[in-house]
Amino acid sequence: MTITDVNAAFAAEKAEQIEAAREPERAFQARIDRGEVRMIGADQYEVLTGWDQGETFTVSRNAEGRIQQILGNHGLDGRADGTIALYASSPAWHGLGQIIPGGTTDIDEVLRLSGLDFEVTTVPAKYEWQGRMREHTDQQHTVRADTGVALGAVGSRYTPIQNRAGFEFLQELVSRYDVVWESAGSLRGGKRVFISIRLPESVTVDAEGINDVVVPYIAVINDHSGNGQFQCVVTPWRPACANTERFAVRDAVTRWAIRHTAGATSQIKEARRTLGLSSHYFEQFAAEETALARTEIAIADFHHAIADLWPLDEDSSKRKQTNQAARLDALNEVFATEAARVGQTAYAAERAITGYLDHLTPRRPPQSMTEEIARATASLEGADDEMKSKAHRRMLQLRTR
């Protein structure tokens, strides 16, 4: 019979826990010692080497002084070793993150590299009243299970959809388990995460003419803060200018979303039906874009479309008039570039408008984000989808005059 010394076992287990807690500290200190990271303030650090060179991040520590969270000042989250919580198959997101050329199919590796290897749990919502703690039975809080950092306040029926479930959802959605992950990352301390895959077949616009190639992606965006749903979007992407061509095409739907409830991600059949993935959406997309590519327009037509998209009242303030003039100048410049490439067509006009929205429209990023990352996030999350759809419909009207 084997006799276990409970005290000795407890001491050994506790020592392992302490050692594990110290490991991130050692990894982080090792980067400082190697000259890869330097302190620039009380809790501010700068990366000196690699893809992340020049980026800064903030380190928060718990009461014992151990690293609790690393948040990059570009808006992407950081890991304990000072690198950025982002995986990409190519130097996307302005060269940040852990790059694996050609990508990987390994979910565990992407979870680790992207900083998504954490689960989300819920805890009771409590408050103090007259010296005593009470519980709000209709609410709870979402927290990271690895650090205990609060992510948001949610209702009592809220059930977290874990990060791994997002990867598995995409695998089941396309009925393939060897998909190469394009990108994955975490924003705002883990409150919002994203995962994307590239579909194997590209889409060609006007194959007999301009032969413009559009790459189809599918992305999952998951919100752990209670302020958003678990959503999946189809995102056509033009590599030549990095424009996101996501807009409504006839009756095709490009977005599917579901609330955080028990069994949410089991509704794969509904997601497939609603998104209509590659066949219906991209066939209609290519047909309509080809029609635009064969529709020549005058510069006046382009200006009328801009006036419809960004209307300006006669009694508008001088500031609004100045902004409108600056916008028109910027759009004219982009249109000229596109027209030189694909002709002075409705297609070039639409490309100019989507390019302006993705790259030039003024953005006011949150304090924790750079303007570049704010733009990338807006494109991913579809901040301008409605405006792009309106522009698409406006260009189609020119085709049918």
JSON list of N, CA and C in Angstrom, two decimals, residues 185-229:
[
{"chain": "A", "resi": 185, "resn": "GLY", "atom": "N", "xyz": [-6.32, 37.18, -33.87]},
{"chain": "A", "resi": 185, "resn": "GLY", "atom": "CA", "xyz": [-5.79, 38.09, -32.88]},
{"chain": "A", "resi": 185, "resn": "GLY", "atom": "C", "xyz": [-6.82, 38.54, -31.88]},
{"chain": "A", "resi": 186, "resn": "SER", "atom": "N", "xyz": [-6.36, 39.34, -30.94]},
{"chain": "A", "resi": 186, "resn": "SER", "atom": "CA", "xyz": [-7.17, 39.79, -29.82]},
{"chain": "A", "resi": 186, "resn": "SER", "atom": "C", "xyz": [-7.09, 41.30, -29.71]},
{"chain": "A", "resi": 187, "resn": "LEU", "atom": "N", "xyz": [-8.23, 41.92, -29.41]},
{"chain": "A", "resi": 187, "resn": "LEU", "atom": "CA", "xyz": [-8.30, 43.37, -29.26]},
{"chain": "A", "resi": 187, "resn": "LEU", "atom": "C", "xyz": [-8.90, 43.73, -27.92]},
{"chain": "A", "resi": 188, "resn": "ARG", "atom": "N", "xyz": [-8.47, 44.88, -27.41]},
{"chain": "A", "resi": 188, "resn": "ARG", "atom": "CA", "xyz": [-9.06, 45.46, -26.20]},
{"chain": "A", "resi": 188, "resn": "ARG", "atom": "C", "xyz": [-9.02, 44.48, -25.01]},
{"chain": "A", "resi": 189, "resn": "GLY", "atom": "N", "xyz": [-7.84, 43.89, -24.81]},
{"chain": "A", "resi": 189, "resn": "GLY", "atom": "CA", "xyz": [-7.67, 43.02, -23.65]},
{"chain": "A", "resi": 189, "resn": "GLY", "atom": "C", "xyz": [-8.40, 41.71, -23.73]},
{"chain": "A", "resi": 190, "resn": "GLY", "atom": "N", "xyz": [-8.82, 41.30, -24.93]},
{"chain": "A", "resi": 190, "resn": "GLY", "atom": "CA", "xyz": [-9.54, 40.05, -25.09]},
{"chain": "A", "resi": 190, "resn": "GLY", "atom": "C", "xyz": [-11.04, 40.24, -25.18]},
{"chain": "A", "resi": 191, "resn": "LYS", "atom": "N", "xyz": [-11.50, 41.48, -25.14]},
{"chain": "A", "resi": 191, "resn": "LYS", "atom": "CA", "xyz": [-12.95, 41.72, -25.25]},
{"chain": "A", "resi": 191, "resn": "LYS", "atom": "C", "xyz": [-13.46, 41.34, -26.62]},
{"chain": "A", "resi": 192, "resn": "ARG", "atom": "N", "xyz": [-12.62, 41.49, -27.63]},
{"chain": "A", "resi": 192, "resn": "ARG", "atom": "CA", "xyz": [-13.02, 41.14, -28.99]},
{"chain": "A", "resi": 192, "resn": "ARG", "atom": "C", "xyz": [-11.88, 40.38, -29.65]},
{"chain": "A", "resi": 193, "resn": "VAL", "atom": "N", "xyz": [-12.22, 39.28, -30.34]},
{"chain": "A", "resi": 193, "resn": "VAL", "atom": "CA", "xyz": [-11.21, 38.47, -31.02]},
{"chain": "A", "resi": 193, "resn": "VAL", "atom": "C", "xyz": [-11.66, 38.23, -32.46]},
{"chain": "A", "resi": 194, "resn": "PHE", "atom": "N", "xyz": [-10.70, 37.91, -33.34]},
{"chain": "A", "resi": 194, "resn": "PHE", "atom": "CA", "xyz": [-11.04, 37.66, -34.74]},
{"chain": "A", "resi": 194, "resn": "PHE", "atom": "C", "xyz": [-10.20, 36.51, -35.27]},
{"chain": "A", "resi": 195, "resn": "ILE", "atom": "N", "xyz": [-10.77, 35.78, -36.23]},
{"chain": "A", "resi": 195, "resn": "ILE", "atom": "CA", "xyz": [-10.12, 34.65, -36.89]},
{"chain": "A", "resi": 195, "resn": "ILE", "atom": "C", "xyz": [-10.54, 34.71, -38.35]},
{"chain": "A", "resi": 196, "resn": "SER", "atom": "N", "xyz": [-9.62, 34.45, -39.27]},
{"chain": "A", "resi": 196, "resn": "SER", "atom": "CA", "xyz": [-10.02, 34.44, -40.67]},
{"chain": "A", "resi": 196, "resn": "SER", "atom": "C", "xyz": [-9.35, 33.32, -41.45]},
{"chain": "A", "resi": 197, "resn": "ILE", "atom": "N", "xyz": [-10.04, 32.86, -42.49]},
{"chain": "A", "resi": 197, "resn": "ILE", "atom": "CA", "xyz": [-9.49, 31.87, -43.41]},
{"chain": "A", "resi": 197, "resn": "ILE", "atom": "C", "xyz": [-9.69, 32.39, -44.83]},
{"chain": "A", "resi": 198, "resn": "ARG", "atom": "N", "xyz": [-8.84, 31.95, -45.72]},
{"chain": "A", "resi": 198, "resn": "ARG", "atom": "CA", "xyz": [-8.95, 32.30, -47.13]},
{"chain": "A", "resi": 198, "resn": "ARG", "atom": "C", "xyz": [-9.52, 31.10, -47.88]},
{"chain": "A", "resi": 199, "resn": "LEU", "atom": "N", "xyz": [-10.58, 31.34, -48.67]},
{"chain": "A", "resi": 199, "resn": "LEU", "atom": "CA", "xyz": [-11.14, 30.26, -49.46]},
{"chain": "A", "resi": 199, "resn": "LEU", "atom": "C", "xyz": [-10.19, 29.91, -50.61]},
{"chain": "A", "resi": 200, "resn": "PRO", "atom": "N", "xyz": [-10.16, 28.65, -51.02]},
{"chain": "A", "resi": 200, "resn": "PRO", "atom": "CA", "xyz": [-9.15, 28.21, -51.99]},
{"chain": "A", "resi": 200, "resn": "PRO", "atom": "C", "xyz": [-9.31, 28.81, -53.38]},
{"chain": "A", "resi": 201, "resn": "GLU", "atom": "N", "xyz": [-10.54, 29.15, -53.80]},
{"chain": "A", "resi": 201, "resn": "GLU", "atom": "CA", "xyz": [-10.75, 29.65, -55.15]},
{"chain": "A", "resi": 201, "resn": "GLU", "atom": "C", "xyz": [-10.95, 31.16, -55.13]},
{"chain": "A", "resi": 202, "resn": "SER", "atom": "N", "xyz": [-10.23, 31.87, -55.99]},
{"chain": "A", "resi": 202, "resn": "SER", "atom": "CA", "xyz": [-10.38, 33.32, -56.10]},
{"chain": "A", "resi": 202, "resn": "SER", "atom": "C", "xyz": [-11.53, 33.65, -57.04]},
{"chain": "A", "resi": 203, "resn": "VAL", "atom": "N", "xyz": [-11.91, 34.93, -57.07]},
{"chain": "A", "resi": 203, "resn": "VAL", "atom": "CA", "xyz": [-13.01, 35.41, -57.91]},
{"chain": "A", "resi": 203, "resn": "VAL", "atom": "C", "xyz": [-12.42, 36.36, -58.95]},
{"chain": "A", "resi": 204, "resn": "THR", "atom": "N", "xyz": [-12.81, 36.19, -60.20]},
{"chain": "A", "resi": 204, "resn": "THR", "atom": "CA", "xyz": [-12.29, 37.04, -61.27]},
{"chain": "A", "resi": 204, "resn": "THR", "atom": "C", "xyz": [-13.40, 37.96, -61.79]},
{"chain": "A", "resi": 205, "resn": "VAL", "atom": "N", "xyz": [-13.10, 39.24, -61.85]},
{"chain": "A", "resi": 205, "resn": "VAL", "atom": "CA", "xyz": [-14.01, 40.24, -62.39]},
{"chain": "A", "resi": 205, "resn": "VAL", "atom": "C", "xyz": [-13.62, 40.54, -63.83]},
{"chain": "A", "resi": 206, "resn": "ASP", "atom": "N", "xyz": [-14.59, 40.42, -64.75]},
{"chain": "A", "resi": 206, "resn": "ASP", "atom": "CA", "xyz": [-14.38, 40.72, -66.17]},
{"chain": "A", "resi": 206, "resn": "ASP", "atom": "C", "xyz": [-13.15, 39.97, -66.70]},
{"chain": "A", "resi": 207, "resn": "ALA", "atom": "N", "xyz": [-13.26, 38.65, -66.72]},
{"chain": "A", "resi": 207, "resn": "ALA", "atom": "CA", "xyz": [-12.12, 37.81, -67.10]},
{"chain": "A", "resi": 207, "resn": "ALA", "atom": "C", "xyz": [-11.60, 38.12, -68.50]},
{"chain": "A", "resi": 208, "resn": "GLU", "atom": "N", "xyz": [-12.49, 38.53, -69.41]},
{"chain": "A", "resi": 208, "resn": "GLU", "atom": "CA", "xyz": [-12.07, 38.81, -70.79]},
{"chain": "A", "resi": 208, "resn": "GLU", "atom": "C", "xyz": [-11.59, 40.25, -70.97]},
{"chain": "A", "resi": 209, "resn": "GLY", "atom": "N", "xyz": [-11.71, 41.05, -69.91]},
{"chain": "A", "resi": 209, "resn": "GLY", "atom": "CA", "xyz": [-11.29, 42.44, -70.00]},
{"chain": "A", "resi": 209, "resn": "GLY", "atom": "C", "xyz": [-10.19, 42.77, -69.02]},
{"chain": "A", "resi": 210, "resn": "ILE", "atom": "N", "xyz": [-10.55, 43.42, -67.90]},
{"chain": "A", "resi": 210, "resn": "ILE", "atom": "CA", "xyz": [-9.54, 43.86, -66.93]},
{"chain": "A", "resi": 210, "resn": "ILE", "atom": "C", "xyz": [-8.96, 42.70, -66.14]},
{"chain": "A", "resi": 211, "resn": "ASN", "atom": "N", "xyz": [-9.71, 41.57, -66.05]},
{"chain": "A", "resi": 211, "resn": "ASN", "atom": "CA", "xyz": [-9.22, 40.37, -65.36]},
{"chain": "A", "resi": 211, "resn": "ASN", "atom": "C", "xyz": [-8.73, 40.68, -63.95]},
{"chain": "A", "resi": 212, "resn": "ASP", "atom": "N", "xyz": [-9.57, 41.35, -63.16]},
{"chain": "A", "resi": 212, "resn": "ASP", "atom": "CA", "xyz": [-9.21, 41.75, -61.81]},
{"chain": "A", "resi": 212, "resn": "ASP", "atom": "C", "xyz": [-9.53, 40.62, -60.83]},
{"chain": "A", "resi": 213, "resn": "VAL", "atom": "N", "xyz": [-8.57, 40.26, -60.00]},
{"chain": "A", "resi": 213, "resn": "VAL", "atom": "CA", "xyz": [-8.72, 39.13, -59.08]},
{"chain": "A", "resi": 213, "resn": "VAL", "atom": "C", "xyz": [-9.12, 39.62, -57.69]},
{"chain": "A", "resi": 214, "resn": "VAL", "atom": "N", "xyz": [-10.13, 38.98, -57.12]},
{"chain": "A", "resi": 214, "resn": "VAL", "atom": "CA", "xyz": [-10.60, 39.29, -55.78]},
{"chain": "A", "resi": 214, "resn": "VAL", "atom": "C", "xyz": [-10.48, 38.02, -54.94]},
{"chain": "A", "resi": 215, "resn": "VAL", "atom": "N", "xyz": [-9.92, 38.13, -53.76]},
{"chain": "A", "resi": 215, "resn": "VAL", "atom": "CA", "xyz": [-9.69, 36.97, -52.89]},
{"chain": "A", "resi": 215, "resn": "VAL", "atom": "C", "xyz": [-10.82, 36.86, -51.87]},
{"chain": "A", "resi": 216, "resn": "PRO", "atom": "N", "xyz": [-11.51, 35.72, -51.79]},
{"chain": "A", "resi": 216, "resn": "PRO", "atom": "CA", "xyz": [-12.59, 35.57, -50.81]},
{"chain": "A", "resi": 216, "resn": "PRO", "atom": "C", "xyz": [-12.08, 35.06, -49.45]},
{"chain": "A", "resi": 217, "resn": "TYR", "atom": "N", "xyz": [-12.50, 35.74, -48.41]},
{"chain": "A", "resi": 217, "resn": "TYR", "atom": "CA", "xyz": [-12.17, 35.34, -47.04]},
{"chain": "A", "resi": 217, "resn": "TYR", "atom": "C", "xyz": [-13.45, 35.12, -46.24]},
{"chain": "A", "resi": 218, "resn": "ILE", "atom": "N", "xyz": [-13.33, 34.33, -45.20]},
{"chain": "A", "resi": 218, "resn": "ILE", "atom": "CA", "xyz": [-14.40, 34.21, -44.21]},
{"chain": "A", "resi": 218, "resn": "ILE", "atom": "C", "xyz": [-13.77, 34.53, -42.85]},
{"chain": "A", "resi": 219, "resn": "ALA", "atom": "N", "xyz": [-14.41, 35.40, -42.11]},
{"chain": "A", "resi": 219, "resn": "ALA", "atom": "CA", "xyz": [-13.88, 35.79, -40.80]},
{"chain": "A", "resi": 219, "resn": "ALA", "atom": "C", "xyz": [-14.92, 35.60, -39.71]},
{"chain": "A", "resi": 220, "resn": "VAL", "atom": "N", "xyz": [-14.46, 35.18, -38.56]},
{"chain": "A", "resi": 220, "resn": "VAL", "atom": "CA", "xyz": [-15.29, 35.13, -37.35]},
{"chain": "A", "resi": 220, "resn": "VAL", "atom": "C", "xyz": [-14.84, 36.25, -36.43]},
{"chain": "A", "resi": 221, "resn": "ILE", "atom": "N", "xyz": [-15.80, 37.00, -35.93]},
{"chain": "A", "resi": 221, "resn": "ILE", "atom": "CA", "xyz": [-15.53, 38.05, -34.94]},
{"chain": "A", "resi": 221, "resn": "ILE", "atom": "C", "xyz": [-16.35, 37.72, -33.71]},
{"chain": "A", "resi": 222, "resn": "ASN", "atom": "N", "xyz": [-15.70, 37.54, -32.60]},
{"chain": "A", "resi": 222, "resn": "ASN", "atom": "CA", "xyz": [-16.38, 37.14, -31.37]},
{"chain": "A", "resi": 222, "resn": "ASN", "atom": "C", "xyz": [-16.19, 38.19, -30.30]},
{"chain": "A", "resi": 223, "resn": "ASP", "atom": "N", "xyz": [-17.26, 38.55, -29.63]},
{"chain": "A", "resi": 223, "resn": "ASP", "atom": "CA", "xyz": [-17.22, 39.59, -28.60]},
{"chain": "A", "resi": 223, "resn": "ASP", "atom": "C", "xyz": [-17.47, 38.96, -27.23]},
{"chain": "A", "resi": 224, "resn": "HIS", "atom": "N", "xyz": [-16.55, 39.20, -26.29]},
{"chain": "A", "resi": 224, "resn": "HIS", "atom": "CA", "xyz": [-16.68, 38.64, -24.94]},
{"chain": "A", "resi": 224, "resn": "HIS", "atom": "C", "xyz": [-17.15, 39.67, -23.92]},
{"chain": "A", "resi": 225, "resn": "SER", "atom": "N", "xyz": [-17.44, 40.90, -24.38]},
{"chain": "A", "resi": 225, "resn": "SER", "atom": "CA", "xyz": [-17.76, 41.98, -23.44]},
{"chain": "A", "resi": 225, "resn": "SER", "atom": "C", "xyz": [-19.26, 42.12, -23.18]},
{"chain": "A", "resi": 226, "resn": "GLY", "atom": "N", "xyz": [-20.07, 41.44, -23.99]},
{"chain": "A", "resi": 226, "resn": "GLY", "atom": "CA", "xyz": [-21.52, 41.61, -23.86]},
{"chain": "A", "resi": 226, "resn": "GLY", "atom": "C", "xyz": [-22.07, 42.68, -24.77]},
{"chain": "A", "resi": 227, "resn": "ASN", "atom": "N", "xyz": [-21.19, 43.34, -25.54]},
{"chain": "A", "resi": 227, "resn": "ASN", "atom": "CA", "xyz": [-21.62, 44.42, -26.42]},
{"chain": "A", "resi": 227, "resn": "ASN", "atom": "C", "xyz": [-21.72, 44.00, -27.89]},
{"chain": "A", "resi": 228, "resn": "GLY", "atom": "N", "xyz": [-21.58, 42.71, -28.16]},
{"chain": "A", "resi": 228, "resn": "GLY", "atom": "CA", "xyz": [-21.65, 42.25, -29.53]},
{"chain": "A", "resi": 228, "resn": "GLY", "atom": "C", "xyz": [-21.94, 40.77, -29.59]},
{"chain": "A", "resi": 229, "resn": "GLN", "atom": "N", "xyz": [-22.26, 40.30, -30.80]},
{"chain": "A", "resi": 229, "resn": "GLN", "atom": "CA", "xyz": [-22.59, 38.91, -31.02]},
{"chain": "A", "resi": 229, "resn": "GLN", "atom": "C", "xyz": [-21.39, 38.13, -31.55]}
]
